[in-house]
Coordinates of C-alpha atoms in Angstrom, one line a residue:
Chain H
X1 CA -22.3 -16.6 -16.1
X2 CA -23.6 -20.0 -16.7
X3 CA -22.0 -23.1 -16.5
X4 CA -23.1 -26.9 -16.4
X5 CA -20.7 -30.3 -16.6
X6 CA -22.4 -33.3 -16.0
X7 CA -21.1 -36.5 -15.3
X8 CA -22.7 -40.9 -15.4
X9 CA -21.5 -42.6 -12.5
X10 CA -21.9 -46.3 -12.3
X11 CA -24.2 -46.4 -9.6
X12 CA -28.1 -46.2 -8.4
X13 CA -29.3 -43.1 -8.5
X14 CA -30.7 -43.6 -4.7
X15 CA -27.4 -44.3 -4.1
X16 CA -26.0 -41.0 -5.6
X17 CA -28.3 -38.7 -3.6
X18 CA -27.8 -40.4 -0.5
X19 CA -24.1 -39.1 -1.6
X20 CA -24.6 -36.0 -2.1
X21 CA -27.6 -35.2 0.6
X22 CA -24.5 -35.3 3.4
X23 CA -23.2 -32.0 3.1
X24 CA -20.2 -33.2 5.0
X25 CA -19.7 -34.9 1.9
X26 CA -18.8 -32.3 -0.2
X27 CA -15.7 -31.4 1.5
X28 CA -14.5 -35.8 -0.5
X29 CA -15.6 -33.6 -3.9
X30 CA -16.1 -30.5 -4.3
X31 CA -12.3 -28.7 -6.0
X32 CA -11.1 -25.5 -5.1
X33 CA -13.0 -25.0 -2.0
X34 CA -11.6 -22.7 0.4
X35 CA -14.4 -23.0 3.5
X36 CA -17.8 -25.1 3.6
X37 CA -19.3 -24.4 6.7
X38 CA -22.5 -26.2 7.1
X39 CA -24.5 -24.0 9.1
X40 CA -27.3 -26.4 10.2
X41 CA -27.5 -30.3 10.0
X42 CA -25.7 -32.1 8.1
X43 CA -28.6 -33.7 5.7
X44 CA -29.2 -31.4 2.9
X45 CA -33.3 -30.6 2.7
X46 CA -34.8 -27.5 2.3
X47 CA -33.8 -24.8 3.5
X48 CA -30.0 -25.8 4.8
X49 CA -27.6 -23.4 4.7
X50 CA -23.7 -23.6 4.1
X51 CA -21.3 -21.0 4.2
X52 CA -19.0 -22.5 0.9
X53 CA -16.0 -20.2 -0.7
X54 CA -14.0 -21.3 -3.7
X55 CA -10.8 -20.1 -5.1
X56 CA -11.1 -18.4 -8.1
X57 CA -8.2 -16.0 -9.2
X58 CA -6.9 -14.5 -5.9
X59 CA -10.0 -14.0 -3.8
X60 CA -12.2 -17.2 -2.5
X61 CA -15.5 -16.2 -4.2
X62 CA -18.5 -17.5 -2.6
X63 CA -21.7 -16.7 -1.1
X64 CA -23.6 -17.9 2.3
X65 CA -26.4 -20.5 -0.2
X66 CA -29.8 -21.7 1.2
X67 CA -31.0 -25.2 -0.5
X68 CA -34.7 -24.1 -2.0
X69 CA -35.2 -27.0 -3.1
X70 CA -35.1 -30.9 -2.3
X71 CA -36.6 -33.2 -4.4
X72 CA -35.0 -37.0 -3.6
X73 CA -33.5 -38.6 -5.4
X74 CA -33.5 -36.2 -8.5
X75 CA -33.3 -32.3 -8.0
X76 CA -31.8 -30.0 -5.5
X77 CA -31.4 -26.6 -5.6
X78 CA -29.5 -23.5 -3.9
X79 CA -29.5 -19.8 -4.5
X80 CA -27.3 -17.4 -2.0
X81 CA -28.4 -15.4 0.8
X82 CA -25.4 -13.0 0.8
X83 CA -21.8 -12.9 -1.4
X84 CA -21.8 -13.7 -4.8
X85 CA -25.1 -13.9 -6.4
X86 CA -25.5 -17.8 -7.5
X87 CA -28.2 -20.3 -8.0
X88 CA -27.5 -24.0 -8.7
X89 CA -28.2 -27.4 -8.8
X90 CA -27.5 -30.9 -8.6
X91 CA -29.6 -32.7 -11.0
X92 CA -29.7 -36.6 -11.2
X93 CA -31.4 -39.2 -13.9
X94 CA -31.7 -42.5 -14.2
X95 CA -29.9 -44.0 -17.5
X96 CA -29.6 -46.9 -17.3
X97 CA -29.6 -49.9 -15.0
X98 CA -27.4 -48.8 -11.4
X99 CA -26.3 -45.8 -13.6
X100 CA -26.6 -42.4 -12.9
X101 CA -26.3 -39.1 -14.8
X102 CA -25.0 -36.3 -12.5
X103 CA -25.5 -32.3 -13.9
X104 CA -24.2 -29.6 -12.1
X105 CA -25.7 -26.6 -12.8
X106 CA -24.3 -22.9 -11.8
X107 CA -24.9 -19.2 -12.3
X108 CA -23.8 -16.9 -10.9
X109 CA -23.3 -13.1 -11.5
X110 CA -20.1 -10.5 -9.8
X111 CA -21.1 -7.0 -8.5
X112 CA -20.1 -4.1 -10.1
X113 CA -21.4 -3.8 -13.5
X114 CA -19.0 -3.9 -16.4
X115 CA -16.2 -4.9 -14.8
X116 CA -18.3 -7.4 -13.0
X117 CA -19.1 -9.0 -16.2
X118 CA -15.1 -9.3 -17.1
X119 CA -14.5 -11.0 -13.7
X120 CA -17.0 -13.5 -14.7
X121 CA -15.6 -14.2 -17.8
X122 CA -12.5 -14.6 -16.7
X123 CA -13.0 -16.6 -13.3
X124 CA -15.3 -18.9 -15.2
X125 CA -11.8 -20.9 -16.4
X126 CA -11.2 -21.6 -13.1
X127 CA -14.9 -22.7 -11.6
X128 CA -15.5 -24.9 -14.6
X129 CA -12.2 -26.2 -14.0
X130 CA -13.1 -26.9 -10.7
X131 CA -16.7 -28.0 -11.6
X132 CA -15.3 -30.6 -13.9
X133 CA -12.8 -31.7 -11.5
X134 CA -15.9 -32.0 -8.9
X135 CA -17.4 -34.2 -11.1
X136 CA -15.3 -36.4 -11.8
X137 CA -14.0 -36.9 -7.9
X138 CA -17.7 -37.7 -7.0
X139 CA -17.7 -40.2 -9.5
X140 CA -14.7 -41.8 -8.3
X141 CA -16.1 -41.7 -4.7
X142 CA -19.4 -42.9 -5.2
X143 CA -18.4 -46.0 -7.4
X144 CA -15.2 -46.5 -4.4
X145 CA -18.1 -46.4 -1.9
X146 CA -20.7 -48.8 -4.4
X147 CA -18.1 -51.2 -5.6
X148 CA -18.3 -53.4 -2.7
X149 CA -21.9 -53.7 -3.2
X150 CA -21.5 -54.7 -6.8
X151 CA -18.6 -57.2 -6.3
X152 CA -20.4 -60.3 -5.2
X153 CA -22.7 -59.8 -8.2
X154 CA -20.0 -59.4 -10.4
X155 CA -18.7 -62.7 -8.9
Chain S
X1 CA -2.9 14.3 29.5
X2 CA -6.6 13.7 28.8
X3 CA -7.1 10.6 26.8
X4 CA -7.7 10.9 22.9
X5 CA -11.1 9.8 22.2
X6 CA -12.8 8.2 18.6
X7 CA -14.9 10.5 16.8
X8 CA -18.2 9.2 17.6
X9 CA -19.1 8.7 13.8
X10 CA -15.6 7.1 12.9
X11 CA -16.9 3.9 12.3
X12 CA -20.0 5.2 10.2
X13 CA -18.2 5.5 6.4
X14 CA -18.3 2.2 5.6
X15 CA -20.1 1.3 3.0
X16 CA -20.5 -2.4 2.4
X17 CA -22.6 -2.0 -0.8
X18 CA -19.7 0.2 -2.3
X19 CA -16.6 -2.3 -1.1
X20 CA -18.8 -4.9 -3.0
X21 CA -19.2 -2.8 -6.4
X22 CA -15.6 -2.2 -6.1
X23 CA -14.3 -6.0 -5.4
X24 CA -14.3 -6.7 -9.6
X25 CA -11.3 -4.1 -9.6
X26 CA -9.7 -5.2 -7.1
X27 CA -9.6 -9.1 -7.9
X28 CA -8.6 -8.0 -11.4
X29 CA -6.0 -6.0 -10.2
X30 CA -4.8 -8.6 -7.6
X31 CA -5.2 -11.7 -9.8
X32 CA -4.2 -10.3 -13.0
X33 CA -1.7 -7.8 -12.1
X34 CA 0.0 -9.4 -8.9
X35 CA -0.9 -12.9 -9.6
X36 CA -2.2 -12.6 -5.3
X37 CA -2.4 -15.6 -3.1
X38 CA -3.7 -15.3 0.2
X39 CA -3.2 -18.3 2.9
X40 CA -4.7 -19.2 5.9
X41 CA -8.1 -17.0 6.4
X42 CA -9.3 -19.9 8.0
X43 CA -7.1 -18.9 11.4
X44 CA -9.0 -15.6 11.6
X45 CA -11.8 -16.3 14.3
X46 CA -15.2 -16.4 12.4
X47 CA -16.9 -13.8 14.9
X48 CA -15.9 -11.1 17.3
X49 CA -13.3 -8.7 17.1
X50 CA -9.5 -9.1 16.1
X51 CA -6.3 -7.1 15.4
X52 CA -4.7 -8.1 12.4
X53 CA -1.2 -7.2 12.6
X54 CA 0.4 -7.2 8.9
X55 CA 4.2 -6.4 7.9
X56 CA 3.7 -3.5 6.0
X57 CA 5.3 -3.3 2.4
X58 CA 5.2 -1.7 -1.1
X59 CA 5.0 2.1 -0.5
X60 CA 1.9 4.2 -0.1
X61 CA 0.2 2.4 -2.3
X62 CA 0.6 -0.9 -0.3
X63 CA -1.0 -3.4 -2.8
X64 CA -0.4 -6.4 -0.4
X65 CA -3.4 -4.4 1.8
X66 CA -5.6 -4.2 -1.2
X67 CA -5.4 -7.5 -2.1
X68 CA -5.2 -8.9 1.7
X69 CA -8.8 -6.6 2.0
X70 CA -10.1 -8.2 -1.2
X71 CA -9.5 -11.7 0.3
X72 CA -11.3 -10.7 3.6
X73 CA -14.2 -9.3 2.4
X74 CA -14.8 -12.1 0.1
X75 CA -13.9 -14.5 2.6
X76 CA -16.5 -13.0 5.1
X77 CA -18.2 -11.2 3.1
X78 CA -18.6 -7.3 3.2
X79 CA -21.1 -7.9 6.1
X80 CA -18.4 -8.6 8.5
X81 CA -17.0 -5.0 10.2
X82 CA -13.4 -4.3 8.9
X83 CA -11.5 -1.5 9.2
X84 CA -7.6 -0.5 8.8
X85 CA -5.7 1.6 10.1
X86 CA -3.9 4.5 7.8
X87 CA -1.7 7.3 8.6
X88 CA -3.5 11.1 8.5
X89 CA -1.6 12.2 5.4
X90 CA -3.2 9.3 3.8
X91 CA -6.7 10.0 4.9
X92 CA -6.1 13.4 4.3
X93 CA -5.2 13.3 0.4
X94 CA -7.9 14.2 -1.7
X95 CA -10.2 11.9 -3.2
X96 CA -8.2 8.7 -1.7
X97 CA -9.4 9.5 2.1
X98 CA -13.2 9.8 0.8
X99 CA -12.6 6.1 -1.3
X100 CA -10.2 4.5 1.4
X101 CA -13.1 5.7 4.0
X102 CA -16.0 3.7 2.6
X103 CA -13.7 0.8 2.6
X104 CA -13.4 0.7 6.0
X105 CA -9.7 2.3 6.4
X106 CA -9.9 4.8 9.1
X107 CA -7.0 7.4 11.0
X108 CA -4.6 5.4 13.1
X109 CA -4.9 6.2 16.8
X110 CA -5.3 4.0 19.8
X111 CA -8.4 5.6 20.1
X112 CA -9.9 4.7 17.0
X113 CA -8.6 1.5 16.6
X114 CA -10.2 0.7 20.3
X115 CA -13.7 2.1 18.9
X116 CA -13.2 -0.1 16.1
X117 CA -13.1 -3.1 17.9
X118 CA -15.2 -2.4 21.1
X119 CA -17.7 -2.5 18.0
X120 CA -16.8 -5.8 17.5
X121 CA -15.0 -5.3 14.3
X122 CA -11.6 -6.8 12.7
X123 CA -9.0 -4.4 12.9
X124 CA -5.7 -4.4 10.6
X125 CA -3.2 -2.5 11.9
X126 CA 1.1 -2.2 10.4
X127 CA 2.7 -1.2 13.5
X128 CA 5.8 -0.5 11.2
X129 CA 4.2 2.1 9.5
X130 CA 5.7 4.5 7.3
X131 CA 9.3 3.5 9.2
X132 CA 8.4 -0.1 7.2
X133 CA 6.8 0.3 4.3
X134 CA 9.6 2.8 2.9
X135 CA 12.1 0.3 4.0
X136 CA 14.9 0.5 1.4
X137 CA 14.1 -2.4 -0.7
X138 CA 17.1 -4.8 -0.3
X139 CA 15.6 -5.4 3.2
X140 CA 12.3 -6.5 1.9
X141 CA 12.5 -9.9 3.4
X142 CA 12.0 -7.9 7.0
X143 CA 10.1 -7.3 9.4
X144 CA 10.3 -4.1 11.3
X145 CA 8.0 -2.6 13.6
X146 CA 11.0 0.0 15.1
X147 CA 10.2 -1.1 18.4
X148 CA 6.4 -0.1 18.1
X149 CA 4.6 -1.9 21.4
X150 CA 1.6 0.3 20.6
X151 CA -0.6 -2.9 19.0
X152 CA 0.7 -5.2 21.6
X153 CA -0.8 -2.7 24.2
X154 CA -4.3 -2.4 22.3
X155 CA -4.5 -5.9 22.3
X156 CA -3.6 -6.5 26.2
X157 CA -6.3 -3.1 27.4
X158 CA -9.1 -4.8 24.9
X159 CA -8.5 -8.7 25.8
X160 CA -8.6 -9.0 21.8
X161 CA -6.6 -12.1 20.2
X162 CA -3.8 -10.9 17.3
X163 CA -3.9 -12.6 14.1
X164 CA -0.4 -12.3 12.3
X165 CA -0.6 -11.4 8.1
X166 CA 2.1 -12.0 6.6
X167 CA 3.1 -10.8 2.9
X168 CA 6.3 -10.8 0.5
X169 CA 6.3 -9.1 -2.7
X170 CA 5.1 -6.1 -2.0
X171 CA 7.9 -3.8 -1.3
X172 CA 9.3 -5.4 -5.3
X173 CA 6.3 -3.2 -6.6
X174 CA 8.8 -0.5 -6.4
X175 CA 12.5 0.6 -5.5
X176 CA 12.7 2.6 -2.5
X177 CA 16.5 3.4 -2.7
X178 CA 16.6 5.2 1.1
X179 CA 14.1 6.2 3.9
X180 CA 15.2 9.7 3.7
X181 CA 15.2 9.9 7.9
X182 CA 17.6 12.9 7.5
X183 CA 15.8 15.0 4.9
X184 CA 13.1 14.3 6.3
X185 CA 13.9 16.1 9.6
X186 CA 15.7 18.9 8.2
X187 CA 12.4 19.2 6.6
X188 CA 10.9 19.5 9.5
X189 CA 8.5 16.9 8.8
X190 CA 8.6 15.2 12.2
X191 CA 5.6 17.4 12.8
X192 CA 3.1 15.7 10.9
X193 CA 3.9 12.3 11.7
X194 CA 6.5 11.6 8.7
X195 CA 9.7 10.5 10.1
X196 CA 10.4 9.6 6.5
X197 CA 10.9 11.0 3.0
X198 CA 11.5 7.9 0.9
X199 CA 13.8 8.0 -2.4
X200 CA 12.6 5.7 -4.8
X201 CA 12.5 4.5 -8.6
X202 CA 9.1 4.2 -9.5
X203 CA 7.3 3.6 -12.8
X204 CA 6.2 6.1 -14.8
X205 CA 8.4 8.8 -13.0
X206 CA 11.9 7.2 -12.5
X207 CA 13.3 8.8 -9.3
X208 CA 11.0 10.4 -6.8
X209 CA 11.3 12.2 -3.5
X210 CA 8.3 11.7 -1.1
X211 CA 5.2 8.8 -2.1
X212 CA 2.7 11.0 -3.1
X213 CA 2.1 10.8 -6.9
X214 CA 0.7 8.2 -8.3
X215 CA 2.7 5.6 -9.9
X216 CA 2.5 2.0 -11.7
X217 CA 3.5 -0.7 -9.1
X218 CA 5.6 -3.0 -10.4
X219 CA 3.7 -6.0 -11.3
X220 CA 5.4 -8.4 -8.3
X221 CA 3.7 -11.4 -7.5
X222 CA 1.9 -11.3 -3.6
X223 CA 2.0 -13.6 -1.3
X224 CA 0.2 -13.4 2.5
X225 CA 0.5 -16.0 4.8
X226 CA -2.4 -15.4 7.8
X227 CA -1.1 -17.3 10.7
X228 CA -2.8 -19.2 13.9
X229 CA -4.4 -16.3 16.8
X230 CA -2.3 -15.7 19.6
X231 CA -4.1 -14.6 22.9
X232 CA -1.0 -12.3 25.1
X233 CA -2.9 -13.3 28.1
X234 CA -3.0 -17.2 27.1
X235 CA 0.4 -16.8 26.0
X236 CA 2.0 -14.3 28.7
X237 CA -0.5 -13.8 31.6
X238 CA -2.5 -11.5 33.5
X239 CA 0.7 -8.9 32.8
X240 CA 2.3 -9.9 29.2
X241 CA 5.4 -8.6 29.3
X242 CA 5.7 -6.1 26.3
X243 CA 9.3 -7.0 25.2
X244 CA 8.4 -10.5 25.9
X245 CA 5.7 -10.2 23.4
X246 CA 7.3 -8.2 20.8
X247 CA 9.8 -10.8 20.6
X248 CA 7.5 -13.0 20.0
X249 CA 5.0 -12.1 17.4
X250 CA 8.3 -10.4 15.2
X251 CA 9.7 -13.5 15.6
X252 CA 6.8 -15.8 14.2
X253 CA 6.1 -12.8 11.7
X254 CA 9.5 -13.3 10.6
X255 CA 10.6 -16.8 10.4
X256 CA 7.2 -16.8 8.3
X257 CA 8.5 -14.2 6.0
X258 CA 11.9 -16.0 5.5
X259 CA 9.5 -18.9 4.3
X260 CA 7.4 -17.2 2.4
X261 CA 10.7 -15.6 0.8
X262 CA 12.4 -18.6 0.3
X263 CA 9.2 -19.5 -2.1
X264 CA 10.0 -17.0 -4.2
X265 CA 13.0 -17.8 -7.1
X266 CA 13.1 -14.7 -8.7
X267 CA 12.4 -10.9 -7.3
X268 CA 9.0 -9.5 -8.8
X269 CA 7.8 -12.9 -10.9
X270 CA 7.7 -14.2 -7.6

């Protein structure tokens, strides 16, 4: 299953990453999670790994990820090491001036062949749900967080 | 008496691989069909071993255990040692012991629930049994180990912390009418561990004697409440006193039950 939501936030894209880099962060943004354990330091590079469950259905579905890739202030990327097999990213452009465009990428794939595939279909109403719902609260935090910054200009 | 000992290869049937295959069944089952939610796995200590002690309800079939395993496993993930506990007969049916054994479910003995957690493992354990789970079903809301200080011992000889699960809604997945403690000894029973011969109206079969044949459960909504780790020695001292203890981990069990039942505004929908 594959699922992407993206979302422009009014804010430098430096700005954004420096957001989303603290994996204590994630716990302001991130819906429907059950248990993010950040395993090593809180600064996401390469190769930090959390242990992050979300509820989907009855079960909090997850996996133990490893960050593959870290590429400020634009791409960073995760697959699992163990639980569900996923791979994502967070993926941020420029548009604009002090305006970001955040994608969330995900895929990810439930064991056990056939009925694996109607688990995914099913649970994919609730992670996009909470994708979208992601999204949208990281926008809210990182303009909360930038608005202060922006005010005297605006004045 | 000599001491029972573990098989030495009890603990070697799991099969983590398989319990992940199987979890798409189970969450379909638990999500679709019983609508599941299960609270609090964040009490249950990360590491090291732990006796979960669960109110037992719905029959042999116990769907609150299903979806309460479902939840661990993909809490922890199937990496992390889990076994439960199961009477013989249950272990001993054809074609369920084989399955239940690769999920980690493994004959109920002080014994082998020691081995199971001097290998480090979580341990789920329903000291009520068969006496609780054929409860009749007006006293679902209930919590009845019959006295049973066996766990509280296991848990005092192996210094391990309990972790209280609580569920409601599963003994609405059928209608146990009676026990059956009386035909169940003049059947002479007794000897293989059944003290009871539950009456009950199931689905497809109407009335049945005994919870042996397969049935539909009814489609009740689950609910499992894990609560905070209680360490007897913390709590009670060097030498917790058993009744002392009892009192206390049926009491929190069951003032969290009457919560979790006072959720619930109508029987099965939940």
């Amino acid at each position: 299953m594959r699922l992407h939501d993206c979302v422009e936030i009014a804010a430098p894209r430096q700005q954004v990453w420096d957001f989303l880099s603290d994996a204590d962060n994630h716990r302001l943004f991130m819906a429907g999670l059950t248990r993010w354990d950040v395993k090593t330091g809180p600064h996401l590079e390469k190769g930090s790994r959390i242990d992050m469950r979300m509820k989907v259905g009855s079960a909090p579905v997850g996996s133990l990820i490893e960050f593959v890739e870290c590429d400020p202030p634009g791409d960073m990327a995760w697959t699992s090491v163990t639980g569900i097999d996923q791979r994502g990213r967070w993926r941020l452009r420029a548009c604009g001036p002090d305006k970001t465009k955040v994608e969330l990428r995900l895929a990810y794939q439930a064991p056990g062949g056939l009925l694996g595939w109607v688990v995914d279909q099913i649970g994919a109403r609730d992670v996009r749900r909470n994708l979208h719902r992601s999204l949208k609260a990281l926008k809210d935090q990182v303009e909360a967080e930038s608005a202060p910054a922006r005010a005297p200009r605006a004045g | 008496m000599a001491r029972e000992e573990a098989p030495p290869n009890l603990l070697d049937d799991r099969d983590p691989d398989y319990i992940r295959d199987t979890l798409p069944a189970a969450w379909l089952l638990a999500t679709l069909w019983h609508r599941a939610e299960i609270r609090g796995l964040e009490n249950i200590p990360d590491d090291g071993p732990v006796l979960l002690v669960g109110n037992h309800s719905g029959g042999n079939t116990s769907p609150d255990s299903f979806a309460f395993a479902l939840a661990f496993a993909s809490y922890f993930g199937v990496e992390r040692r889990f076994y439960q506990l199961a009477h013989k007969l249950v272990m001993a049916s054809p074609g369920i012991g084989a399955f239940l054994k690769k999920h980690g479910t493994i004959e109920a003995s002080h014994a082998n629930a020691e081995a199971a957690l001097s290998a480090g493992a979580a341990v789920l354990v329903y000291p009520g049994g068969d006496w609780e789970v054929h409860r009749p079903s007006w006293q679902s809301g209930r919590v009845d180990f019959a006295g049973r200080t066996g766990f509280l011992k296991l848990a005092i000889r192996t210094g391990v912390p309990i972790v209280p699960v609580v569920s409601v809604g599963g003994q609405e997945t059928l209608f146990v009418l009676t026990r059956g403690e009386a035909l169940s000894k003049a059947l002479g029973l007794h000897r293989f561990r059944l003290k009871v011969l539950p009456i009950s109206l199931v689905i497809p079969w109407g009335v049945t004697v005994g919870d042996f044949i397969p049935r539909l459960p009814f489609p009740a909504k689950l609910t499992t409440q894990v609560l905070p780790p209680i360490d007897l020695h913390e709590k009670f001292g060097d030498d917790p006193d058993l009744d002392e203890a009892y009192d206390y981990v049926t009491t929190t069990m069951q003032s969290t039950l009457d919560a979790l039942a006072g959720e619930r505004r109508f029987p099965v929908l939940g």
